CSV table of C-alpha atoms in Angstrom, one decimal:
chain,number,residue,atom,x,y,z
A,1,MET,CA,56.5,-218.9,102.9
A,2,THR,CA,53.9,-217.4,105.1
A,3,ARG,CA,52.8,-213.8,104.5
A,4,ARG,CA,54.2,-211.3,107.0
A,5,SER,CA,51.7,-209.6,109.2
A,6,TYR,CA,52.1,-206.0,110.2
A,7,LYS,CA,49.3,-206.1,112.8
A,8,ARG,CA,49.9,-206.6,116.5
A,9,GLU,CA,47.2,-207.2,119.1
A,10,LEU,CA,47.1,-204.7,121.9
A,11,GLY,CA,44.5,-206.2,124.1
A,12,CYS,CA,40.9,-207.0,124.6
A,13,ILE,CA,38.2,-204.5,125.7
A,14,ALA,CA,35.2,-206.8,125.6
A,15,CYS,CA,32.7,-206.0,128.5
A,16,LYS,CA,29.0,-205.8,129.0
A,17,GLU,CA,29.0,-202.0,129.1
A,18,LEU,CA,29.7,-202.0,125.4
A,19,GLY,CA,26.1,-203.2,124.8
A,20,GLU,CA,24.9,-199.7,125.6
A,21,LEU,CA,26.8,-198.4,122.6
A,22,GLY,CA,25.4,-201.1,120.2
A,23,ALA,CA,28.2,-203.6,120.4
A,24,GLY,CA,27.4,-207.1,119.0
A,25,LYS,CA,25.7,-205.8,115.8
A,26,PRO,CA,27.6,-206.1,112.5
A,27,GLY,CA,29.3,-202.8,111.6
A,28,TRP,CA,28.4,-201.2,114.9
A,29,VAL,CA,31.7,-199.3,115.0
A,30,ILE,CA,31.3,-197.4,111.7
A,31,ASP,CA,27.5,-197.5,110.9
A,32,ASN,CA,26.4,-195.5,113.9
A,33,PRO,CA,26.9,-191.8,113.2
A,34,ASN,CA,26.5,-191.0,116.9
A,35,LEU,CA,29.3,-193.3,118.0
A,36,LEU,CA,32.5,-191.3,118.8
A,37,SER,CA,35.9,-192.7,119.5
A,38,ALA,CA,39.4,-191.4,120.6
A,39,ILE,CA,42.4,-193.6,121.4
A,40,ASP,CA,45.3,-193.1,123.8
A,41,THR,CA,48.4,-195.3,124.2
A,42,HIS,CA,46.7,-197.7,126.6
A,43,SER,CA,43.0,-196.7,126.6
A,44,ILE,CA,40.1,-195.9,124.3
A,45,LEU,CA,37.1,-193.6,124.6
A,46,LEU,CA,33.8,-194.5,123.2
A,47,ALA,CA,30.8,-192.2,123.4
A,48,ASN,CA,27.2,-191.9,122.2
A,49,ARG,CA,24.9,-189.0,122.6
A,50,SER,CA,24.7,-189.1,126.4
A,51,THR,CA,27.5,-191.4,127.8
A,52,ILE,CA,31.3,-191.6,127.6
A,53,LEU,CA,32.9,-195.0,128.2
A,54,LEU,CA,36.6,-195.3,129.1
A,55,LEU,CA,38.1,-198.7,128.4
A,56,SER,CA,41.7,-199.8,129.1
A,57,TRP,CA,43.5,-202.8,127.7
A,58,SER,CA,46.7,-202.4,129.6
A,59,ASP,CA,45.1,-203.2,133.0
A,60,SER,CA,42.7,-206.1,132.7
A,61,HIS,CA,41.5,-205.6,136.3
A,62,GLN,CA,40.5,-202.0,135.7
A,63,SER,CA,36.7,-201.7,135.4
A,64,PRO,CA,35.3,-199.5,132.6
A,65,LEU,CA,34.6,-195.9,133.6
A,66,ARG,CA,31.3,-194.4,132.7
A,67,ILE,CA,30.7,-190.6,132.5
A,68,ARG,CA,27.3,-189.1,132.1
A,69,PRO,CA,27.5,-185.4,131.5
A,70,GLU,CA,24.7,-183.1,132.7
A,71,LEU,CA,23.1,-182.1,129.3
A,72,SER,CA,20.3,-179.7,128.7
A,73,PRO,CA,17.0,-181.6,127.8
A,74,ILE,CA,15.4,-178.3,126.7
A,75,ASP,CA,18.0,-177.8,123.9
A,76,ASP,CA,18.2,-181.5,123.2
A,77,GLU,CA,21.9,-181.2,123.9
A,78,PHE,CA,24.2,-184.2,123.2
A,79,ILE,CA,27.9,-185.2,123.1
A,80,SER,CA,29.3,-184.3,119.7
A,81,ALA,CA,33.1,-184.8,120.1
A,82,VAL,CA,35.5,-186.5,122.5
A,83,GLU,CA,39.3,-186.4,122.7
A,84,TRP,CA,42.3,-187.1,125.0
A,85,LEU,CA,44.3,-184.2,126.5
A,86,VAL,CA,47.7,-185.2,127.7
A,87,PHE,CA,50.3,-183.0,129.4
A,88,ASP,CA,53.3,-184.9,130.7
A,89,ASP,CA,51.8,-186.9,133.5
A,90,VAL,CA,48.4,-185.3,133.4
A,91,ARG,CA,45.8,-187.1,131.4
A,92,VAL,CA,42.2,-185.9,131.1
A,93,ILE,CA,39.1,-186.5,129.0
A,94,VAL,CA,37.7,-183.6,126.9
A,95,ALA,CA,34.2,-183.5,125.4
A,96,GLY,CA,32.3,-181.0,123.3
A,97,THR,CA,28.5,-180.7,123.1
A,98,SER,CA,26.0,-179.7,120.5
A,99,SER,CA,25.3,-176.5,122.4
A,100,GLY,CA,28.9,-175.3,122.3
A,101,TYR,CA,30.1,-176.4,125.7
A,102,LEU,CA,33.6,-177.6,126.6
A,103,LEU,CA,33.7,-180.3,129.3
A,104,ILE,CA,36.9,-181.6,130.9
A,105,TYR,CA,36.8,-184.7,133.1
A,106,SER,CA,39.4,-186.5,135.2
A,107,LEU,CA,40.0,-190.3,134.9
A,108,ARG,CA,37.7,-190.7,137.9
A,109,ALA,CA,34.8,-189.1,136.1
A,110,GLU,CA,35.1,-185.8,138.1
A,111,LEU,CA,34.1,-182.6,136.2
A,112,ILE,CA,37.2,-180.4,136.2
A,113,HIS,CA,36.0,-177.6,133.9
A,114,LYS,CA,32.9,-176.5,132.0
A,115,GLN,CA,32.8,-173.5,129.8
A,116,MET,CA,30.5,-172.1,127.1
A,117,ILE,CA,32.6,-171.4,123.9
A,118,TYR,CA,30.1,-170.4,121.2
A,119,PRO,CA,26.5,-171.4,120.5
A,120,GLY,CA,26.8,-174.2,118.0
A,121,ARG,CA,27.8,-177.9,117.6
A,122,VAL,CA,31.4,-178.9,118.3
A,123,LEU,CA,32.4,-180.9,115.3
A,124,LYS,CA,35.9,-181.9,116.4
A,125,LEU,CA,38.5,-181.4,119.1
A,126,ARG,CA,42.1,-181.0,117.9
A,127,VAL,CA,45.2,-181.3,120.0
A,128,ARG,CA,48.7,-180.9,118.5
A,129,GLY,CA,52.2,-179.5,119.2
A,130,THR,CA,53.4,-176.4,117.5
A,131,LYS,CA,56.9,-174.8,117.1
A,132,LYS,CA,57.3,-171.6,119.1
A,133,ASP,CA,60.3,-170.3,117.2
A,134,LEU,CA,62.1,-171.2,114.0
A,135,ILE,CA,65.4,-170.8,115.7
A,136,GLN,CA,64.8,-172.3,119.1
A,137,ASP,CA,63.8,-176.0,119.1
A,138,SER,CA,61.1,-175.4,121.7
A,139,SER,CA,57.5,-176.5,121.3
A,140,SER,CA,54.1,-176.0,122.9
A,141,GLU,CA,50.7,-177.5,122.6
A,142,GLU,CA,47.5,-176.0,121.3
A,143,PHE,CA,44.0,-177.1,121.7
A,144,CYS,CA,41.2,-176.2,119.2
A,145,LEU,CA,37.5,-176.6,119.0
A,146,ILE,CA,36.0,-176.8,115.5
A,147,MET,CA,32.4,-175.7,114.9
A,148,PRO,CA,30.5,-174.9,111.7
A,149,GLY,CA,32.3,-171.8,110.5
A,150,VAL,CA,34.0,-171.1,113.8
A,151,ILE,CA,37.4,-172.0,115.3
A,152,ALA,CA,38.3,-171.5,119.0
A,153,ARG,CA,41.9,-171.9,120.0
A,154,PHE,CA,43.3,-172.4,123.6
A,155,ASP,CA,47.0,-172.1,124.4
A,156,GLY,CA,48.2,-175.4,125.8
A,157,SER,CA,50.2,-173.8,128.7
A,158,VAL,CA,47.0,-172.1,130.0
A,159,VAL,CA,45.1,-175.4,130.0
A,160,GLN,CA,48.0,-177.2,131.6
A,161,ASN,CA,48.3,-174.7,134.4
A,162,MET,CA,44.6,-174.9,135.2
A,163,LEU,CA,44.7,-178.7,135.3
A,164,GLN,CA,47.8,-178.8,137.5
A,165,LYS,CA,46.2,-176.4,139.9
A,166,TRP,CA,43.0,-178.4,140.0
A,167,PHE,CA,44.8,-181.7,140.8
A,168,GLU,CA,46.9,-179.9,143.5
A,169,ASP,CA,43.7,-178.6,145.1
A,170,ALA,CA,42.0,-182.0,144.8
A,171,HIS,CA,45.0,-183.6,146.5
A,172,VAL,CA,44.9,-181.1,149.3
A,173,GLN,CA,41.2,-181.7,149.8
A,174,ILE,CA,41.8,-185.4,150.2
A,175,TRP,CA,44.4,-184.9,152.8
A,176,ASN,CA,42.3,-182.4,154.7
A,177,GLN,CA,39.4,-184.8,154.5
A,178,LYS,CA,37.0,-182.2,153.0
A,179,GLN,CA,33.7,-183.1,151.5
A,180,LYS,CA,34.2,-184.5,148.0
A,181,GLY,CA,30.7,-184.1,146.7
A,182,GLN,CA,29.9,-180.8,145.0
A,183,ASP,CA,27.2,-179.7,142.6
A,184,SER,CA,28.4,-179.3,139.0
A,185,GLU,CA,26.7,-175.9,138.8
A,186,ASP,CA,28.5,-174.6,141.9
A,187,PHE,CA,31.7,-176.1,140.7
A,188,GLU,CA,31.4,-174.4,137.3
A,189,ASN,CA,30.6,-171.0,138.8
A,190,SER,CA,33.7,-171.2,141.0
A,191,GLN,CA,36.0,-171.7,138.1
A,192,VAL,CA,37.8,-168.9,136.2
A,193,LYS,CA,37.0,-169.0,132.5
A,194,LEU,CA,39.9,-170.1,130.3
A,195,PRO,CA,41.0,-167.4,127.9
A,196,PHE,CA,40.8,-168.4,124.2
A,197,GLN,CA,40.7,-166.9,120.7
A,198,LEU,CA,37.7,-167.1,118.5
A,199,TRP,CA,37.5,-166.7,114.7
A,200,ASN,CA,34.8,-166.7,112.1
A,201,ILE,CA,35.8,-168.8,109.1
A,202,GLY,CA,32.4,-169.0,107.4
A,203,LYS,CA,32.9,-166.5,104.6
A,204,TYR,CA,32.7,-169.3,102.0
A,205,GLY,CA,29.9,-171.2,103.8
A,206,THR,CA,29.8,-173.5,106.8
A,207,CYS,CA,32.8,-175.8,107.2
A,208,ALA,CA,32.7,-179.5,107.8
A,209,ASP,CA,36.2,-179.6,109.2
A,210,ALA,CA,39.0,-177.2,109.9
A,211,ALA,CA,42.4,-176.9,111.5
A,212,VAL,CA,44.9,-174.2,112.6
A,213,THR,CA,48.0,-175.3,110.6
A,214,GLY,CA,50.6,-173.0,112.3
A,215,ILE,CA,52.1,-169.5,112.5
A,216,MET,CA,52.4,-167.4,109.3
A,217,PRO,CA,53.9,-164.0,108.5
A,218,PRO,CA,51.9,-160.8,108.9
A,219,PRO,CA,50.3,-159.0,106.0
A,220,LEU,CA,52.4,-156.6,103.8
A,221,MET,CA,51.2,-153.5,105.6
A,222,GLU,CA,51.8,-154.9,109.1
A,223,GLN,CA,55.4,-156.1,109.0
A,224,GLN,CA,56.2,-154.1,112.2
A,225,SER,CA,53.2,-155.6,114.1
A,226,SER,CA,54.0,-157.5,117.2
A,227,GLN,CA,50.8,-159.6,116.9
A,228,ARG,CA,51.0,-163.3,116.0
A,229,TYR,CA,49.2,-164.6,112.9
A,230,TYR,CA,48.0,-168.1,112.3
A,231,CYS,CA,46.9,-169.9,109.2
A,232,ALA,CA,43.7,-171.9,109.2
A,233,VAL,CA,42.4,-174.4,106.5
A,234,ALA,CA,38.8,-175.3,106.3
A,235,VAL,CA,36.8,-177.8,104.1
A,236,GLY,CA,33.1,-177.8,103.5
A,237,ASN,CA,30.1,-178.1,101.1
A,238,ASP,CA,30.4,-174.8,99.4
A,239,ALA,CA,34.2,-174.6,99.2
A,240,VAL,CA,36.3,-177.7,99.0
A,241,ILE,CA,39.3,-175.9,100.5
A,242,SER,CA,39.5,-172.4,102.0
A,243,ALA,CA,42.3,-170.7,103.9
A,244,TYR,CA,42.4,-167.8,106.3
A,245,ARG,CA,44.9,-165.6,108.1
A,246,LEU,CA,43.9,-165.4,111.7
A,247,SER,CA,44.9,-162.5,113.8
A,248,GLU,CA,45.1,-162.3,117.6
A,249,ASP,CA,43.6,-158.8,117.4
A,250,LYS,CA,39.9,-158.4,117.6
A,251,GLY,CA,40.1,-155.1,115.7
A,252,ARG,CA,40.8,-154.2,112.1
A,253,SER,CA,44.0,-154.0,110.0
A,254,LEU,CA,46.4,-151.1,110.1
A,255,VAL,CA,44.6,-149.4,107.1
A,256,GLY,CA,41.2,-149.9,108.8
A,257,ALA,CA,42.5,-148.5,112.1
A,258,ILE,CA,43.7,-145.3,110.3
A,259,LEU,CA,40.3,-144.9,108.5
A,260,SER,CA,38.5,-145.5,111.8
A,261,LYS,CA,40.4,-142.5,113.3
A,262,VAL,CA,40.2,-140.1,110.3
A,263,VAL,CA,36.6,-140.6,109.2
A,264,PRO,CA,34.9,-140.1,112.6
A,265,ALA,CA,37.1,-137.0,113.3
A,266,THR,CA,36.1,-135.5,109.9
A,267,PHE,CA,32.4,-136.2,110.5
A,268,SER,CA,32.6,-134.7,113.9
A,269,THR,CA,34.1,-131.5,112.5
A,270,ILE,CA,31.3,-131.2,109.9
A,271,ALA,CA,28.6,-131.9,112.6
A,272,SER,CA,30.0,-129.2,114.9
A,273,PHE,CA,30.1,-126.7,112.0
A,274,SER,CA,26.5,-127.5,111.1
A,275,LYS,CA,25.3,-126.8,114.7
A,276,LEU,CA,26.6,-123.2,114.3
A,277,ILE,CA,24.2,-122.7,111.4
A,278,TRP,CA,21.1,-124.7,112.4
A,279,ARG,CA,19.7,-125.2,115.8
A,280,SER,CA,19.5,-128.8,116.7
A,281,GLU,CA,16.3,-130.1,118.2
A,282,PRO,CA,16.6,-131.3,121.8
A,283,THR,CA,17.1,-135.0,121.8
A,284,SER,CA,15.2,-137.3,124.1
A,285,PRO,CA,17.3,-139.3,126.6
A,286,VAL,CA,18.3,-142.8,125.3
A,287,LYS,CA,17.0,-145.6,127.5
A,288,SER,CA,19.6,-148.0,128.6
A,289,PRO,CA,19.1,-151.5,127.2
A,290,LYS,CA,17.9,-154.2,129.5
A,291,LYS,CA,20.5,-156.5,130.9
A,292,SER,CA,20.6,-159.5,128.6
A,293,GLU,CA,22.2,-162.8,128.8
A,294,GLN,CA,25.9,-163.2,128.5
A,295,LYS,CA,27.0,-162.7,124.8
A,296,PRO,CA,29.5,-164.9,123.1
A,297,GLN,CA,33.1,-163.7,122.9
A,298,PRO,CA,33.6,-161.3,119.9
A,299,PHE,CA,35.5,-162.7,116.9
A,300,ALA,CA,39.0,-161.8,116.2
A,301,ARG,CA,40.0,-160.8,112.7
A,302,ALA,CA,40.1,-163.6,110.0
A,303,SER,CA,41.2,-162.6,106.5
A,304,PRO,CA,40.5,-165.0,103.6
A,305,LEU,CA,43.5,-166.0,101.6
A,306,THR,CA,42.3,-168.5,99.0
A,307,CYS,CA,39.3,-170.6,98.1
A,308,ILE,CA,38.8,-173.6,95.8
A,309,LYS,CA,35.2,-174.3,94.6
A,310,ASP,CA,34.5,-177.3,92.5
A,311,HIS,CA,30.8,-178.1,92.5
A,312,PRO,CA,29.5,-180.7,93.2
A,313,ARG,CA,32.6,-181.7,95.0
A,314,LYS,CA,32.4,-181.3,98.8
A,315,GLY,CA,35.2,-181.4,101.4
A,316,GLU,CA,34.5,-183.9,104.1
A,317,LYS,CA,37.5,-184.5,106.4
A,318,LEU,CA,40.9,-182.9,107.1
A,319,THR,CA,43.9,-184.6,108.6
A,320,LEU,CA,46.9,-182.5,109.5
A,321,SER,CA,50.5,-183.7,109.6
A,322,PRO,CA,52.5,-183.4,112.9
A,323,SER,CA,54.4,-180.3,111.7
A,324,GLY,CA,51.3,-178.7,110.1
A,325,THR,CA,52.9,-178.3,106.7
A,326,LEU,CA,50.7,-180.9,105.0
A,327,ALA,CA,47.0,-181.7,105.1
A,328,ALA,CA,45.2,-184.7,103.6
A,329,ILE,CA,41.6,-183.7,102.6
A,330,THR,CA,38.9,-186.3,101.6
A,331,ASP,CA,36.0,-185.2,99.4
A,332,SER,CA,32.6,-186.5,98.4
A,333,LEU,CA,33.8,-187.8,95.0
A,334,GLY,CA,36.3,-190.3,96.5
A,335,ARG,CA,39.4,-188.3,96.0
A,336,ILE,CA,42.2,-187.4,98.5
A,337,LEU,CA,44.0,-184.1,98.1
A,338,LEU,CA,47.4,-183.5,99.7
A,339,LEU,CA,47.6,-179.8,100.4
A,340,ASP,CA,50.8,-177.8,101.1
A,341,THR,CA,49.5,-175.5,103.9
A,342,GLN,CA,52.4,-173.0,103.5
A,343,ALA,CA,52.1,-172.5,99.8
A,344,LEU,CA,48.4,-173.3,99.8
A,345,VAL,CA,48.8,-175.6,96.7
A,346,VAL,CA,47.5,-179.1,96.1
A,347,VAL,CA,50.7,-181.2,95.5
A,348,ARG,CA,49.2,-184.7,95.2
A,349,LEU,CA,46.0,-186.4,94.3
A,350,TRP,CA,44.6,-189.9,94.9
A,351,LYS,CA,41.4,-191.2,93.2
A,352,GLY,CA,39.0,-194.0,94.0
A,353,TYR,CA,38.9,-193.8,97.8
A,354,ARG,CA,35.3,-193.5,98.8
A,355,ASP,CA,34.6,-193.0,102.6
A,356,ALA,CA,38.3,-193.0,103.2
A,357,SER,CA,40.1,-191.8,106.4
A,358,CYS,CA,43.7,-190.8,106.7
A,359,LEU,CA,46.5,-190.3,109.3
A,360,PHE,CA,50.1,-189.3,109.1
A,361,MET,CA,52.8,-191.5,110.5
A,362,GLU,CA,56.6,-192.1,110.3
A,363,MET,CA,58.2,-195.3,108.9
A,364,LEU,CA,61.7,-196.7,109.0
A,365,VAL,CA,62.7,-196.7,105.3
A,366,ASN,CA,66.2,-198.3,105.8
A,367,LYS,CA,65.0,-201.1,108.0
A,368,ASP,CA,66.1,-203.8,105.5
A,369,ILE,CA,69.6,-202.4,105.3
A,370,ALA,CA,69.9,-202.2,109.1
A,371,SER,CA,68.6,-205.8,109.5
A,372,SER,CA,71.1,-207.2,106.9
A,373,SER,CA,74.1,-205.5,108.6
A,374,SER,CA,76.2,-207.8,110.8
A,375,THR,CA,76.9,-205.0,113.3
A,376,TYR,CA,74.3,-203.3,115.5
A,377,TYR,CA,72.7,-200.3,113.9
A,378,GLU,CA,70.8,-197.6,115.7
A,379,PRO,CA,68.3,-196.0,113.4
A,380,MET,CA,68.7,-192.2,113.0
A,381,LYS,CA,66.2,-189.5,112.3
A,382,SER,CA,67.2,-189.5,108.7
A,383,ASP,CA,66.2,-193.2,108.4
A,384,TYR,CA,62.6,-192.3,109.0
A,385,CYS,CA,60.2,-190.7,106.5
A,386,LEU,CA,56.8,-189.1,106.8
A,387,CYS,CA,54.0,-191.3,105.4
A,388,LEU,CA,50.3,-191.1,104.8
A,389,ALA,CA,48.1,-194.1,105.8
A,390,ILE,CA,44.9,-194.3,103.8
A,391,HIS,CA,42.1,-196.6,105.1
A,392,ALA,CA,39.8,-197.6,102.2
A,393,PRO,CA,36.9,-199.4,103.9
A,394,ARG,CA,35.3,-200.4,100.6
A,395,LYS,CA,38.5,-202.1,99.5
A,396,GLY,CA,39.2,-203.5,102.9
A,397,ILE,CA,42.8,-202.3,102.9
A,398,ILE,CA,45.1,-199.7,104.4
A,399,GLU,CA,47.7,-198.2,102.1
A,400,ILE,CA,50.8,-196.4,103.3
A,401,TRP,CA,52.3,-193.8,100.9
A,402,GLN,CA,55.6,-192.0,101.3
A,403,MET,CA,55.4,-188.2,101.3
A,404,ARG,CA,55.4,-186.1,99.3
A,405,THR,CA,56.0,-187.8,96.0
A,406,GLY,CA,57.1,-191.2,97.2
A,407,PRO,CA,55.7,-194.7,96.2
A,408,ARG,CA,53.3,-196.9,98.0
A,409,LEU,CA,55.3,-198.7,100.7
A,410,ARG,CA,52.8,-201.1,102.1
A,411,THR,CA,49.3,-202.5,101.8
A,412,ILE,CA,47.6,-204.1,104.8
A,413,ALA,CA,44.4,-206.0,104.7
A,414,CYS,CA,41.8,-205.2,107.4
A,415,ALA,CA,38.5,-206.7,108.3
A,416,LYS,CA,35.2,-205.2,107.2
A,417,GLY,CA,33.7,-202.8,109.7
A,418,SER,CA,37.2,-201.6,111.0
A,419,LYS,CA,38.1,-198.0,111.9
A,420,MET,CA,41.5,-196.4,111.9
A,421,LEU,CA,42.4,-194.3,114.9
A,422,GLN,CA,45.4,-192.3,115.9
A,423,PRO,CA,46.5,-191.3,119.4
A,424,SER,CA,46.4,-187.6,120.1
A,425,TYR,CA,49.6,-185.6,120.5
């Protein structure tokens, strides 16, 4: 009896353009730290420090698309992250740079949007769906940029509206036979900056990876607050795992707001009373500061919740489940921690997975029962279970484990030099 194979070929993306990215050398996909990748349902993005290459396997006649962003040679700027951004029928390419810029391109290599987020290297771009309400089954998308010690969050509806307007204007320009060419600098200046929220999560050291896991309840003293609070989990060298409560408000808490009103008023009263006793010297006029460059957006409030330090263990990568309730964290000692992001407790541990990567997926657990039945059986939602796929490159296998405490369901052999990718939401 032949062994069953769980792998299915999607297509071939071999082309001469891959030579620019180092194709043809053994292990070129995983050994090059500057090679970035992101997969969609029918296409894949590959990028090095200066070039983004779009390859499609669904259309063999489509030629590869090459994008060369305008990067600053003075700052030695380079591409540090790439991702797909999909809203219904709108598909765009998103890139982050080492200088903190966000770049959005169309599938025709047109620059749609360019915006400075925060001075620093963009480590990762995260796109996922979130539940708006616990009662209503409605959902929205959020888009986050992860930097060392910093998280920037965009509301998906704001980005979607901007993209739809851009495509509508581009369609009108084609029909009106307007000039297509436009300098990227003029284009950038003509765009309205996308609003976003910015938090500093570097209290326990710079983070190597992070994610906004979802909405959480407000603090005890602010139950009546109308603000929305988020939970963020970060991993890094100093703290394996750290968690923060993120507020939409750029100010302080309720107690801090009260103190900020009472203390200045008391100090002002004392100062006024002292002026009646001592004459104050005439003060020289204060010179207005020179107009400086545009400062980064101020941080909103981020309150630390918990921190796990276990030297010399270092957190490396974080993978979030679709609902955001679980996170798989790989560390420098070859362990994988399964974190409950609501209780902030590690609920499972795997050992012996050096250089591993993870992704969450759903599997049909009652497939054998359905196939043995004589009548047609339509799988239901209860027939599927959430699983964690672990790629162990040193072992040359991919293991699929049932969450949270289930057994190992499957082991799939994979070739050396392989990389496991997951399409964005």
